[in-house]
């Protein structure tokens, strides 16, 4: 990677950085009580939670740091945090 | 080409207008010259189609032109003394991001004590900021430097900011006849700026990223190489200017009666004119004395200086700025240029004309006459002993 | 994944409110923007070469010049006839905005640049390890306003930045919180449709500096609003036009006890008196901005009688 004009960086390249390795806890999307409110996608500081289909959400394990905000904010307690298996 | 009798600041402003900057930001005080006022009037009159930003400080002036330049605009600012020092942090950011901003620095002394008169401590103090620094000897050259500055700054092999320096008051507030080029000639010499990278949603690039220990040094090395490489472009631009407009006052350096000179004076800025007059007198008396004018201080033209001075026995450097306890800055660098060389002239440093202290032909004649008295330490010339003891 | 304009892979801490705030802001603004940022957490965790989390044009220069750089971008677009190309968003943390960058922000506001300035307010210099800023709240324990035998933490109240921005005649000023993402995003969109300088201050919890549970970032932010300590409002042309009402104000202790930066208030004797002072700040905000909802106000007056 050549340094261009003092260090220009190409846009949207942070995806190369797998912050998922930081994770100690991982969310489990129970998909039992989901009301499709999308709160989990909105509050994720990584923006790595996404909707798969109706009332079905998941997260991208490459980036999820396991902060637990999605589980905390889920209004129907449909997300659990469990210890990461390493 | 029109010859007009005008103030130095006005001449510079007229040439800046010809350069068609998109954005001008300048703070009117601490201190400023008439350049910013003239440009404000031109914009107000509709003669100059540019955004003129009335910023709240020089720090903001430099930051505004930084943002504008990164957006792809041709930008200009002018300042002096404290104003330049207030910009210091931004100067490094502009060069580090490789933005071709052009600035006129009206050289003046630095506080404290407060003193609004001319020396070169301001721009010399920011010599490591990564900007190209060119020094004008008279109003004609100061105005010619501006358009050359844009050509050099925006050259694809350079992409660096340029500080066009002219002595405060002595050049900014003096009147001389000046040849001004026409708009068409200016447009032919300086085509519109075409940046390779700029802020646009079409290519949403990130400027000013953080470079860690694994890459920061390389970016600094690139800056160093670009600055060194700009010497060739500064030369080319000066030659092309000469070809088009018939005027040449040096590129990296200029010389005067240097071929057979045993004693060579070295200086930068408006004192050059005074030195030339002194040399005429000394030559008439048979003294083999010549002049090396350093027009470009950054990149430092080490090789050109070596070549120009290699035949001299004695080199007398005149500094308008110094590094306390170390000596004249130009002197130090000229000495360093001969480090490790077999043949080196004897190099003596003279600190002159600080804070507007008068330098006339007598001053120069005395420096040549008294040169034997100067030892290893650079000498403050014309000190008033009564004020010291 | 969902399509965002501020991407994953950034290196913010667990539960970072600022990372969330920045993503919500640029996602609301859309791709046709140019952003600046002051030195600080956001810049460091989003733009470490050769990577960038930004899918929109982004420039970082120094700590204190985000507003001036944005001013330059705005005039450059105008000067080159490119003003339709992008709207300009300047960003900074609380220190880069209210302290060292205040002069550049003042210039930007006063000259009327068509820029939205977003201050991500996490209430201290977090990037350098939690030092006090002008927006650090009263009694907060930071590295430069530490709690100690002779100190309750930060001795000063939060600088009233929205009022300072308002004094410049900015047509739109608002506060928001990551606790209310829809409100925050609506404010970004509204601001970008107003010509002239806009100031938006977003409350963004910092689990590291606040010593709070990263999972509770939204909860903590919500309590700041529900206690009255962080009033959420809009000011248009100098007049408060809208506030987020509180149905039943919660005691400040509920907010304070979740954060280690206030833990000393609950441990050292005399802490109750300090907490009362903080409650007074919340009560003042409630009165000043008329934060009580009608039902809550009726309840309060009934209690008084």
XYZ file of C-alpha atoms in Angstrom:
780
model
C 0.000 0.000 0.000
C 1.658 3.197 -1.188
C 1.315 6.419 0.784
C -0.462 8.900 -1.480
C -0.082 12.639 -0.950
C 0.539 12.669 2.762
C -1.732 9.730 3.578
C -5.026 9.781 1.704
C -7.219 6.809 2.659
C -9.715 5.157 0.360
C -13.345 5.377 1.487
C -15.221 2.567 3.227
C -12.090 0.479 3.765
C -12.462 -0.109 7.500
C -14.356 -3.321 6.681
C -10.932 -4.930 6.354
C -10.589 -4.599 10.100
C -12.199 -7.505 11.944
C -13.148 -6.007 15.268
C -15.116 -9.203 15.965
C -11.905 -10.606 17.434
C -12.376 -8.277 20.405
C -15.567 -10.058 21.438
C -15.955 -11.731 24.842
C -19.729 -12.074 24.705
C -21.840 -12.702 21.684
C -25.502 -11.917 21.088
C -27.930 -14.725 20.376
C -30.990 -13.695 18.407
C -33.688 -15.944 19.871
C -36.264 -15.101 17.198
C -39.130 -16.006 19.470
C -40.715 -12.707 20.423
C -39.303 -10.381 17.746
C -41.672 -7.526 16.807
C -39.605 -6.232 13.874
C -38.916 -2.894 15.572
C -35.336 -2.800 14.216
C -34.064 -1.354 17.491
C -31.114 -3.780 17.433
C -29.982 -2.491 14.030
C -30.390 1.140 15.076
C -28.457 1.077 18.358
C -25.501 -1.062 17.269
C -22.414 1.196 17.422
C -20.791 -0.960 14.732
C -23.824 -0.898 12.458
C -23.312 -4.632 12.023
C -26.783 -5.906 12.967
C -29.082 -6.525 10.048
C -32.486 -7.848 9.137
C -32.473 -11.202 7.377
C -36.199 -11.496 6.802
C -39.431 -10.726 8.615
C -38.810 -10.751 12.400
C -35.416 -12.228 11.809
C -32.268 -10.313 12.676
C -28.664 -11.290 12.982
C -25.252 -9.728 13.333
C -22.034 -9.828 11.378
C -19.568 -11.712 13.564
C -16.615 -10.098 11.786
C -17.386 -6.773 13.447
C -19.603 -7.351 16.511
C -17.540 -6.375 19.587
C -20.131 -7.872 21.918
C -21.076 -4.654 23.713
C -24.542 -5.976 24.472
C -26.434 -2.824 23.535
C -28.755 -4.714 21.176
C -29.722 -7.171 23.914
C -30.186 -4.399 26.454
C -32.400 -2.318 24.191
C -34.499 -5.103 22.685
C -37.998 -4.231 23.967
C -39.104 -7.882 24.031
C -35.900 -9.421 25.416
C -35.419 -11.485 22.301
C -31.626 -11.189 22.342
C -29.358 -12.896 24.840
C -25.699 -12.342 25.515
C -23.640 -15.497 26.034
C -19.962 -16.087 26.675
C -17.973 -16.314 23.482
C -16.502 -19.740 22.805
C -12.884 -19.328 21.802
C 2.650 44.541 -20.392
C 1.850 47.744 -18.542
C 4.385 49.680 -16.456
C 2.749 51.361 -13.494
C 4.108 53.219 -10.493
C 2.531 51.526 -7.520
C 2.850 50.343 -3.943
C 4.343 46.878 -3.397
C 1.184 45.569 -1.724
C -0.927 46.844 -4.594
C 1.368 45.227 -7.170
C 1.103 41.894 -5.380
C -2.686 42.182 -5.155
C -2.889 42.996 -8.877
C -0.960 39.839 -9.735
C -3.027 37.725 -7.342
C -6.108 38.976 -9.159
C -4.586 37.798 -12.441
C -4.082 34.355 -10.891
C -7.872 33.993 -10.448
C -7.954 32.493 -6.951
C -11.309 30.947 -6.019
C -10.981 31.529 -2.303
C -9.079 34.188 -0.368
C -9.018 34.229 3.422
C -7.030 36.762 5.392
C -7.094 38.399 8.784
C -6.543 42.170 8.616
C -4.264 42.653 11.649
C -1.296 41.178 13.610
C 0.022 42.653 11.282
C -1.217 42.691 7.759
C -0.343 44.672 4.654
C -2.573 46.430 2.154
C -2.643 43.232 0.079
C -5.722 41.869 1.822
C -7.501 45.235 1.640
C -6.761 45.637 -2.074
C -8.109 42.142 -2.770
C -11.233 42.817 -0.684
C -11.870 45.926 -2.788
C -11.347 44.025 -6.046
C -13.909 41.434 -4.949
C -16.280 44.197 -3.824
C -15.881 45.886 -7.213
C -16.647 42.672 -9.029
C -13.229 42.755 -10.729
C -12.193 39.552 -9.002
C -14.619 36.640 -8.884
C -13.522 35.018 -5.659
C -14.927 34.206 -2.243
C -13.251 36.545 0.236
C -13.582 35.171 3.774
C -13.227 37.702 6.584
C -11.894 35.309 9.176
C -11.483 35.904 12.889
C -7.751 35.102 13.051
C -4.787 34.023 10.947
C -5.248 30.550 12.387
C -8.704 30.498 10.814
C -7.389 32.091 7.594
C -4.982 29.211 7.120
C -7.659 26.675 8.086
C -10.165 28.133 5.631
C -7.719 27.987 2.719
C -6.802 24.457 3.817
C -10.440 23.350 3.543
C -10.954 25.236 0.298
C -7.780 23.855 -1.268
C -8.767 20.300 -0.305
C -12.049 20.937 -2.093
C -10.113 21.700 -5.271
C -10.112 25.488 -5.165
C -7.155 27.770 -5.939
C -6.552 29.539 -2.654
C -4.575 32.476 -1.359
C -3.775 34.119 1.950
C -1.366 36.760 3.143
C 0.094 37.485 6.530
C 3.104 38.613 8.470
C 4.980 38.210 11.745
C 2.691 37.174 14.650
C 0.016 36.228 12.155
C 2.339 33.731 10.507
C 3.321 32.264 13.862
C -0.351 31.951 14.830
C -0.774 29.917 11.641
C 2.140 27.615 12.454
C 0.117 24.554 13.370
C -1.977 24.857 10.207
C 1.114 25.410 8.025
C 2.282 21.907 8.896
C -1.183 20.507 8.255
C -1.384 22.170 4.811
C 1.966 20.819 3.658
C 1.373 17.448 5.314
C -1.858 17.065 3.355
C -0.008 18.292 0.247
C -2.264 21.235 -0.536
C -0.955 23.841 -3.010
C -1.919 26.932 -1.028
C -0.091 30.155 -1.910
C 0.684 32.743 0.725
C 2.446 36.077 0.659
C 4.456 36.658 3.795
C 5.362 40.293 4.449
C 8.454 39.689 6.540
C 8.417 41.440 9.872
C 9.951 41.048 13.318
C 8.422 38.862 16.000
C 7.342 39.874 19.531
C 8.420 40.342 22.300
C 9.386 43.137 22.430
C 6.739 44.214 19.989
C 8.248 45.729 16.876
C 6.319 46.013 13.661
C 9.306 46.639 11.372
C 11.088 44.422 8.911
C 13.289 41.429 9.438
C 12.813 37.778 8.484
C 12.429 36.052 11.832
C 8.801 35.161 11.077
C 9.189 33.049 7.941
C 12.583 31.704 8.994
C 11.015 30.464 12.222
C 8.621 28.277 10.199
C 11.268 27.007 7.809
C 10.571 23.399 8.843
C 6.842 23.610 8.063
C 7.332 21.918 4.697
C 6.496 24.940 2.559
C 8.487 26.189 -0.396
C 9.923 29.575 0.586
C 10.923 32.169 -2.007
C 12.315 35.615 -1.148
C 11.895 38.681 -3.365
C 14.501 41.381 -3.714
C 12.265 44.162 -5.034
C 8.629 44.938 -5.781
C 8.883 43.715 -9.359
C 10.139 40.355 -8.225
C 7.625 40.186 -5.375
C 4.783 40.570 -7.841
C 6.329 38.152 -10.364
C 6.835 35.608 -7.574
C 3.108 35.328 -6.912
C 2.122 33.863 -10.245
C 5.221 31.684 -10.318
C 4.239 30.484 -6.839
C 0.909 29.136 -8.080
C 2.577 27.432 -11.048
C 5.102 25.744 -8.779
C 2.616 24.816 -6.040
C 0.113 23.219 -8.401
C 2.674 21.421 -10.563
C 1.759 17.708 -10.524
C 5.295 16.800 -9.461
C 5.195 19.268 -6.568
C 1.731 19.739 -4.952
C 3.084 21.752 -2.065
C 2.263 25.116 -0.531
C 4.414 28.111 -1.416
C 5.270 31.082 0.760
C 6.250 34.083 -1.349
C 8.198 36.295 1.022
C 8.783 40.026 0.657
C 10.269 42.390 3.210
C 7.598 44.220 5.183
C 7.441 48.000 4.685
C 10.612 48.075 2.568
C 8.753 46.313 -0.251
C 5.122 46.140 0.864
C 4.717 49.851 1.581
C 7.196 51.306 -0.937
C 6.387 52.595 -4.426
C 8.277 51.518 -7.513
C 7.491 51.263 -11.221
C 6.206 47.746 -11.847
C 5.608 45.865 -15.090
C 2.339 44.015 -14.829
C 1.381 41.253 -17.211
C -2.024 41.181 -18.882
C -4.817 38.796 -17.951
C -4.492 36.802 -21.186
C -0.770 36.342 -20.612
C -1.437 35.295 -17.038
C -4.048 32.762 -18.121
C -1.646 31.273 -20.665
C 1.100 31.004 -18.046
C -1.163 29.733 -15.257
C -3.949 27.438 -16.457
C -6.778 26.490 -14.038
C -5.819 24.244 -11.126
C -6.665 20.630 -11.769
C -6.314 18.639 -8.565
C -5.879 14.912 -8.758
C -7.683 14.341 -5.441
C -10.239 16.619 -3.830
C -13.234 16.444 -1.525
C -16.249 15.360 -3.539
C -19.035 12.800 -3.085
C -18.035 11.492 -6.537
C -14.930 10.000 -4.967
C -15.413 10.202 -1.207
C -11.792 10.005 -0.200
C -10.494 10.509 3.357
C -8.032 13.378 3.862
C -5.934 13.699 6.984
C -5.915 10.087 8.112
C -3.851 9.020 11.086
C -0.544 7.403 10.118
C 1.076 5.269 12.756
C 4.689 4.262 13.323
C 4.411 1.867 10.355
C 3.831 4.625 7.770
C 4.249 8.134 9.229
C 7.955 8.258 8.409
C 7.279 7.365 4.801
C 4.765 10.186 4.459
C 7.332 12.601 5.911
C 9.964 11.227 3.576
C 7.613 11.797 0.650
C 7.196 15.393 1.747
C 10.970 15.747 1.898
C 11.374 14.258 -1.568
C 8.632 16.431 -3.019
C 10.205 19.534 -1.520
C 13.647 18.584 -2.823
C 12.163 17.734 -6.204
C 10.451 21.105 -6.426
C 13.866 22.726 -7.027
C 13.777 21.544 -10.636
C 10.270 22.934 -11.119
C 11.161 26.279 -9.498
C 14.009 26.495 -12.040
C 11.773 25.565 -14.967
C 9.037 27.997 -13.986
C 11.514 30.874 -13.605
C 12.969 30.049 -17.043
C 9.552 29.890 -18.650
C 8.603 33.179 -17.040
C 11.772 34.691 -18.456
C 10.964 33.346 -21.912
C 7.431 34.709 -21.863
C 7.915 38.016 -20.078
C 11.652 38.752 -20.380
C 12.232 39.040 -16.656
C 14.506 36.822 -14.576
C 15.726 37.581 -11.080
C 17.042 34.138 -10.319
C 15.447 30.783 -9.728
C 16.993 29.041 -6.739
C 19.767 31.582 -6.515
C 21.011 34.575 -8.464
C 24.490 36.048 -8.635
C 26.130 39.422 -9.219
C 29.803 39.776 -10.163
C 30.550 36.420 -8.652
C 32.783 34.875 -11.368
C 36.098 36.303 -10.171
C 34.985 37.359 -6.708
C 37.276 36.629 -3.772
C 34.734 37.933 -1.302
C 31.111 36.951 -1.763
C 28.182 38.407 0.156
C 25.215 36.090 0.666
C 21.749 37.375 1.550
C 18.010 37.158 0.954
C 15.341 39.786 0.348
C 15.421 43.512 -0.221
C 18.946 44.010 1.156
C 20.118 42.478 -2.140
C 19.526 45.807 -3.924
C 21.639 47.648 -1.358
C 24.398 45.047 -1.626
C 24.505 45.453 -5.410
C 25.048 49.194 -5.059
C 27.805 48.577 -2.518
C 29.437 46.056 -4.851
C 29.456 48.618 -7.672
C 31.387 51.005 -5.416
C 33.784 48.313 -4.192
C 34.427 47.028 -7.706
C 35.226 50.593 -8.805
C 37.904 50.606 -6.090
C 39.219 47.277 -7.343
C 37.893 45.005 -4.610
C 36.932 41.632 -6.058
C 33.560 41.281 -4.382
C 30.405 39.594 -5.593
C 26.949 38.568 -4.467
C 25.012 35.366 -4.076
C 21.308 35.981 -3.690
C 19.397 33.112 -2.110
C 15.994 33.409 -3.753
C 14.791 29.992 -2.685
C 15.395 29.114 0.970
C 13.199 25.977 0.923
C 14.071 23.701 -0.769
C 17.541 24.731 0.357
C 19.669 24.938 -2.808
C 22.798 23.359 -1.366
C 24.363 22.322 -4.652
C 23.727 25.630 -6.377
C 25.291 27.406 -3.395
C 28.286 25.062 -3.442
C 28.874 25.711 -7.112
C 28.455 29.470 -6.777
C 30.784 29.828 -3.783
C 33.438 27.250 -4.496
C 35.842 29.800 -5.980
C 35.458 32.373 -3.215
C 38.018 32.875 -0.447
C 35.680 34.559 1.965
C 31.917 34.348 2.234
C 30.068 36.976 4.240
C 26.527 35.901 5.031
C 23.929 38.469 6.093
C 21.124 37.139 8.238
C 17.889 38.919 9.009
C 16.887 36.212 11.497
C 18.783 34.065 13.939
C 18.508 31.129 16.265
C 19.466 32.446 19.708
C 22.745 30.923 20.893
C 23.312 29.210 17.543
C 23.633 32.119 15.123
C 22.308 33.307 11.811
C 20.111 30.695 10.204
C 21.219 31.306 6.620
C 24.834 31.338 7.798
C 24.396 28.011 9.546
C 22.895 26.446 6.443
C 25.515 27.868 4.083
C 28.223 26.491 6.383
C 26.478 23.124 6.437
C 26.426 23.129 2.642
C 30.227 22.844 2.700
C 30.364 20.146 5.341
C 32.772 17.416 4.265
C 33.926 19.218 1.127
C 37.612 19.513 0.412
C 37.485 23.115 -0.728
C 35.456 25.438 1.421
C 35.623 29.187 1.720
C 35.858 30.896 5.061
C 32.248 31.625 6.031
C 31.421 34.504 8.371
C 28.035 35.295 9.772
C 26.498 38.754 10.231
C 23.176 39.371 11.918
C 21.806 42.591 10.492
C 18.736 44.758 10.282
C 16.638 43.172 13.028
C 13.337 44.880 13.730
C 13.827 47.449 11.003
C 17.366 48.546 12.020
C 18.625 50.551 9.075
C 20.950 48.903 6.584
C 22.418 51.186 3.977
C 25.380 51.054 1.629
C 27.666 52.097 4.503
C 26.493 49.062 6.467
C 27.495 46.766 3.628
C 30.800 48.542 2.978
C 31.664 48.244 6.672
C 30.819 44.548 6.733
C 33.278 43.991 3.891
C 35.874 46.278 5.482
C 35.558 44.831 9.009
C 35.369 41.203 7.941
C 38.731 40.309 9.491
C 37.364 41.233 12.922
C 34.661 38.561 12.736
C 35.531 35.368 14.521
C 33.761 32.064 14.712
C 30.686 33.567 16.340
C 28.207 35.365 14.101
C 28.393 39.094 14.658
C 25.495 41.429 15.419
C 26.241 44.336 13.108
C 25.927 47.970 14.214
C 25.106 47.167 17.823
C 24.729 50.185 20.092
C 27.011 49.282 22.973
C 25.514 52.035 25.128
C 22.177 50.208 25.141
C 23.787 46.944 26.133
C 25.883 47.873 29.142
C -25.424 -5.914 6.402
C -27.466 -2.729 6.305
C -26.010 -0.071 4.055
C -24.333 2.617 6.119
C -22.181 5.626 5.297
C -20.076 5.158 8.429
C -18.875 1.600 8.408
C -18.027 -1.204 10.742
C -14.403 -2.027 11.340
C -13.845 1.269 13.139
C -11.984 0.852 16.388
C -14.240 2.629 18.882
C -14.600 1.083 22.327
C -17.404 -1.328 23.241
C -20.719 0.519 23.425
C -19.314 3.816 22.123
C -22.011 6.462 21.959
C -19.970 8.663 19.640
C -19.555 5.940 16.996
C -23.300 5.398 17.102
C -23.952 9.142 16.949
C -21.678 9.663 13.946
C -23.281 6.804 12.037
C -26.776 8.076 12.742
C -25.771 11.566 11.601
C -24.159 10.630 8.275
C -26.790 7.989 7.502
C -29.464 10.656 7.986
C -27.546 13.158 5.890
C -27.023 10.814 2.963
C -24.127 10.470 0.551
C -24.075 14.000 -0.838
C -22.135 15.584 1.960
C -18.581 16.589 2.756
C -17.573 16.099 6.376
C -14.817 17.550 8.517
C -13.744 16.403 11.931
C -11.641 17.718 14.757
C -8.858 15.618 16.242
C -10.304 13.285 18.840
C -11.800 9.853 19.416
C -14.001 9.874 16.329
C -11.148 10.830 14.020
C -8.763 8.300 15.548
C -11.116 5.325 15.558
C -12.467 6.030 12.069
C -9.488 7.010 9.940
C -6.367 5.100 10.795
C -4.464 4.787 7.509
C -4.812 2.936 5.199
C -8.390 2.334 6.340
C -11.315 4.661 6.641
C -14.774 3.994 8.063
C -16.147 6.920 6.045
C -18.065 6.279 2.850
C -18.546 10.040 2.470
C -15.777 12.585 1.768
C -13.989 13.305 5.024
C -11.188 15.612 6.114
C -9.415 15.930 9.414
C -6.832 18.659 9.895
C -6.327 19.715 13.510
C -7.987 19.782 16.910
C -9.389 23.302 16.828
C -10.163 24.062 13.188
C -12.987 21.751 12.118
C -15.398 24.694 11.764
C -12.874 26.804 9.809
C -11.990 23.947 7.469
C -15.716 23.431 6.880
C -16.076 27.168 6.199
C -13.370 26.839 3.554
C -15.068 23.849 1.956
C -18.393 25.654 1.824
C -16.992 28.785 0.164
C -14.893 26.690 -2.221
C -17.971 24.805 -3.416
C -19.724 28.143 -3.933
C -16.733 29.737 -5.653
C -16.490 26.854 -8.107
C -20.240 26.640 -8.741
C -20.373 23.244 -7.071
C -22.727 24.134 -4.207
C -25.346 21.647 -5.435
C -22.799 18.862 -5.153
C -22.704 18.507 -1.379
C -23.822 19.881 1.961
C -21.128 20.456 4.532
C -21.099 18.868 7.982
C -18.433 19.851 10.490
C -17.873 17.551 13.436
C -16.014 17.726 16.695
C -16.045 16.446 20.219
C -16.989 18.597 23.191
C -13.439 19.837 23.781
C -12.776 20.495 20.095
C -16.039 22.416 19.961
C -16.564 24.263 23.213
C -12.965 24.806 24.291
C -10.083 24.875 21.831
C -12.289 25.095 18.717
C -14.702 27.714 20.020
C -13.084 30.596 18.138
C -13.250 28.859 14.767
C -16.845 27.831 15.488
C -17.716 31.399 16.427
C -16.277 32.623 13.125
C -18.188 30.012 11.173
C -21.476 30.896 12.909
C -20.961 34.640 12.699
C -20.108 34.629 8.983
C -23.198 32.600 8.268
C -21.574 29.668 6.472
C -24.046 27.108 5.197
C -22.634 24.366 7.423
C -24.152 21.996 9.963
C -21.820 21.767 12.946
C -22.295 18.611 14.992
C -20.771 18.437 18.465
C -20.573 14.898 19.832
C -20.733 15.651 23.510
C -19.258 12.892 25.646
C -18.439 15.432 28.306
C -14.649 15.188 28.568
C -11.448 14.675 26.554
C -11.844 10.940 26.166
C -9.288 10.188 23.448
C -6.461 11.210 25.744
C -7.779 9.392 28.796
C -10.617 11.444 30.308
C -9.620 15.027 31.069
C -12.106 17.743 31.912
C -13.536 19.954 29.171
C -15.879 22.934 29.213
C -18.759 20.519 28.725
C -17.864 18.208 31.603
C -20.738 18.229 34.093
C -20.553 19.401 37.687
C -18.780 17.047 40.113
C -17.653 14.644 37.393
C -14.460 12.791 38.332
C -11.904 13.185 35.516
C -8.113 12.987 35.341
C -7.818 16.775 35.560
C -10.774 17.360 37.860
C -10.259 14.365 40.104
C -12.224 13.513 43.155
C -10.062 13.675 46.251
C -10.083 14.591 49.894
C -10.351 18.243 48.965
C -12.369 17.852 45.771
C -15.760 16.683 44.601
C -14.557 16.499 41.023
C -15.280 19.097 38.357
C -16.000 22.420 40.067
C -17.737 24.047 37.119
C -21.061 23.635 35.436
C -21.407 22.687 31.796
C -20.861 25.549 29.383
C -24.118 26.507 27.685
C -22.998 25.963 24.089
C -26.458 26.131 22.484
C -26.927 29.588 24.018
C -23.510 30.650 22.724
C -24.435 29.420 19.247
C -27.801 31.166 19.540
C -26.119 34.448 20.427
C -24.497 34.327 16.978
C -27.890 34.402 15.329
C -27.659 30.868 13.920
C -31.064 30.006 12.446
C -31.157 26.448 13.813
C -29.782 25.064 17.044
C -30.726 21.746 18.564
C -29.687 19.213 21.128
C -30.213 15.509 20.652
C -29.186 12.224 22.189
C -28.266 8.817 20.865
C -31.047 7.623 23.193
C -33.512 8.995 20.648
C -32.102 8.038 17.242
C -35.176 9.002 15.223
C -35.261 12.440 16.791
C -31.539 12.867 16.152
C -31.856 11.849 12.508
C -34.899 14.053 11.949
C -32.933 16.998 13.332
C -30.016 16.311 10.970
C -32.385 16.238 8.006
C -34.213 19.352 9.115
C -30.953 21.216 9.709
C -29.593 20.349 6.280
C -32.664 21.911 4.699
C -32.055 25.212 6.438
C -29.617 27.581 4.769
C -27.001 29.073 7.052
C -25.051 27.902 10.083
C -26.612 25.185 12.204
C -25.447 23.810 15.557
C -26.415 20.354 16.764
C -25.140 19.017 20.082
C -25.541 15.279 20.501
C -25.208 13.631 23.897
C -23.061 10.522 23.401
C -22.209 8.375 26.431
C -18.632 7.181 26.748
C -18.498 3.929 28.746
C -14.750 4.360 29.223
C -14.849 7.895 30.576
C -18.152 7.655 32.366
C -17.230 4.298 33.840
C -20.564 2.876 32.797
C -21.562 -0.520 31.438
C -21.145 -0.487 27.627
C -24.449 -2.335 27.272
C -26.199 0.516 29.092
C -25.129 3.315 26.728
C -28.682 3.999 25.551
C -30.150 3.599 29.014
C -27.683 6.053 30.536
C -28.289 8.544 27.739
C -32.031 8.221 28.259
C -31.703 8.890 31.987
C -29.730 12.069 31.288
C -32.802 13.295 29.433
C -35.394 11.889 31.802
C -33.783 13.549 34.830
C -33.642 16.918 33.111
C -29.828 17.001 33.117
C -29.657 16.960 29.321
C -32.562 18.932 27.916
C -33.469 18.030 24.353
C -34.771 20.991 22.403
C -34.786 22.919 19.155
C -34.193 26.640 18.757
C -35.178 28.363 15.592
C -34.069 31.939 15.045
C -33.233 32.319 18.703
C -36.480 30.970 20.111
C -36.980 27.529 21.680
C -39.599 25.980 19.437
C -39.722 22.408 20.637
C -38.630 20.419 23.672
C -38.702 16.726 24.499
C -41.140 16.592 27.374
C -40.567 14.456 30.440
C -43.637 12.660 31.744
C -42.263 12.076 35.226
C -38.792 13.397 35.953
C -36.527 10.832 37.521
C -34.275 11.764 40.425
C -30.715 12.488 39.270
C -29.404 9.697 41.493
C -30.826 7.178 39.015
C -28.564 8.658 36.347
C -25.551 9.276 38.565
C -25.405 5.855 40.192
C -24.885 4.082 36.875
C -21.626 5.936 36.298
C -18.305 5.561 38.021
C -17.491 9.207 37.328
C -20.059 10.111 40.001
C -19.459 7.144 42.321
C -17.654 9.310 44.897
C -20.877 11.220 45.534
C -22.383 8.079 46.993
C -19.365 7.066 49.055
C -17.999 10.136 50.754
C -19.962 11.811 53.506
C -21.345 15.090 52.283
C -22.134 13.554 48.942
C -25.844 14.024 49.537
C -25.329 17.791 49.523
C -23.489 17.588 46.216
C -26.198 15.408 44.716
C -28.721 18.047 45.795
C -26.781 20.611 43.802
C -26.921 18.372 40.754
C -30.635 17.875 41.317
C -30.940 21.677 41.340
C -29.247 21.842 37.948
C -31.785 19.351 36.587
C -34.663 21.266 38.169
C -33.397 24.521 36.671
C -33.277 22.916 33.239
C -36.806 21.601 33.677
C -38.062 25.083 34.527
C -35.966 26.922 31.959
C -36.962 24.743 29.010
C -40.421 23.802 30.235
C -39.587 20.114 30.092
C -42.504 18.798 32.120
C -45.295 17.218 30.128
C -48.785 18.519 30.898
C -49.668 15.542 33.021
C -46.395 15.751 34.917
C -46.846 19.480 35.456
C -50.383 18.928 36.771
C -49.079 16.260 39.116
C -46.353 18.558 40.436
C -48.762 21.419 41.089
C -51.219 19.026 42.777
C -48.413 17.817 45.061
C -47.548 21.393 45.971
C -51.137 22.147 46.919
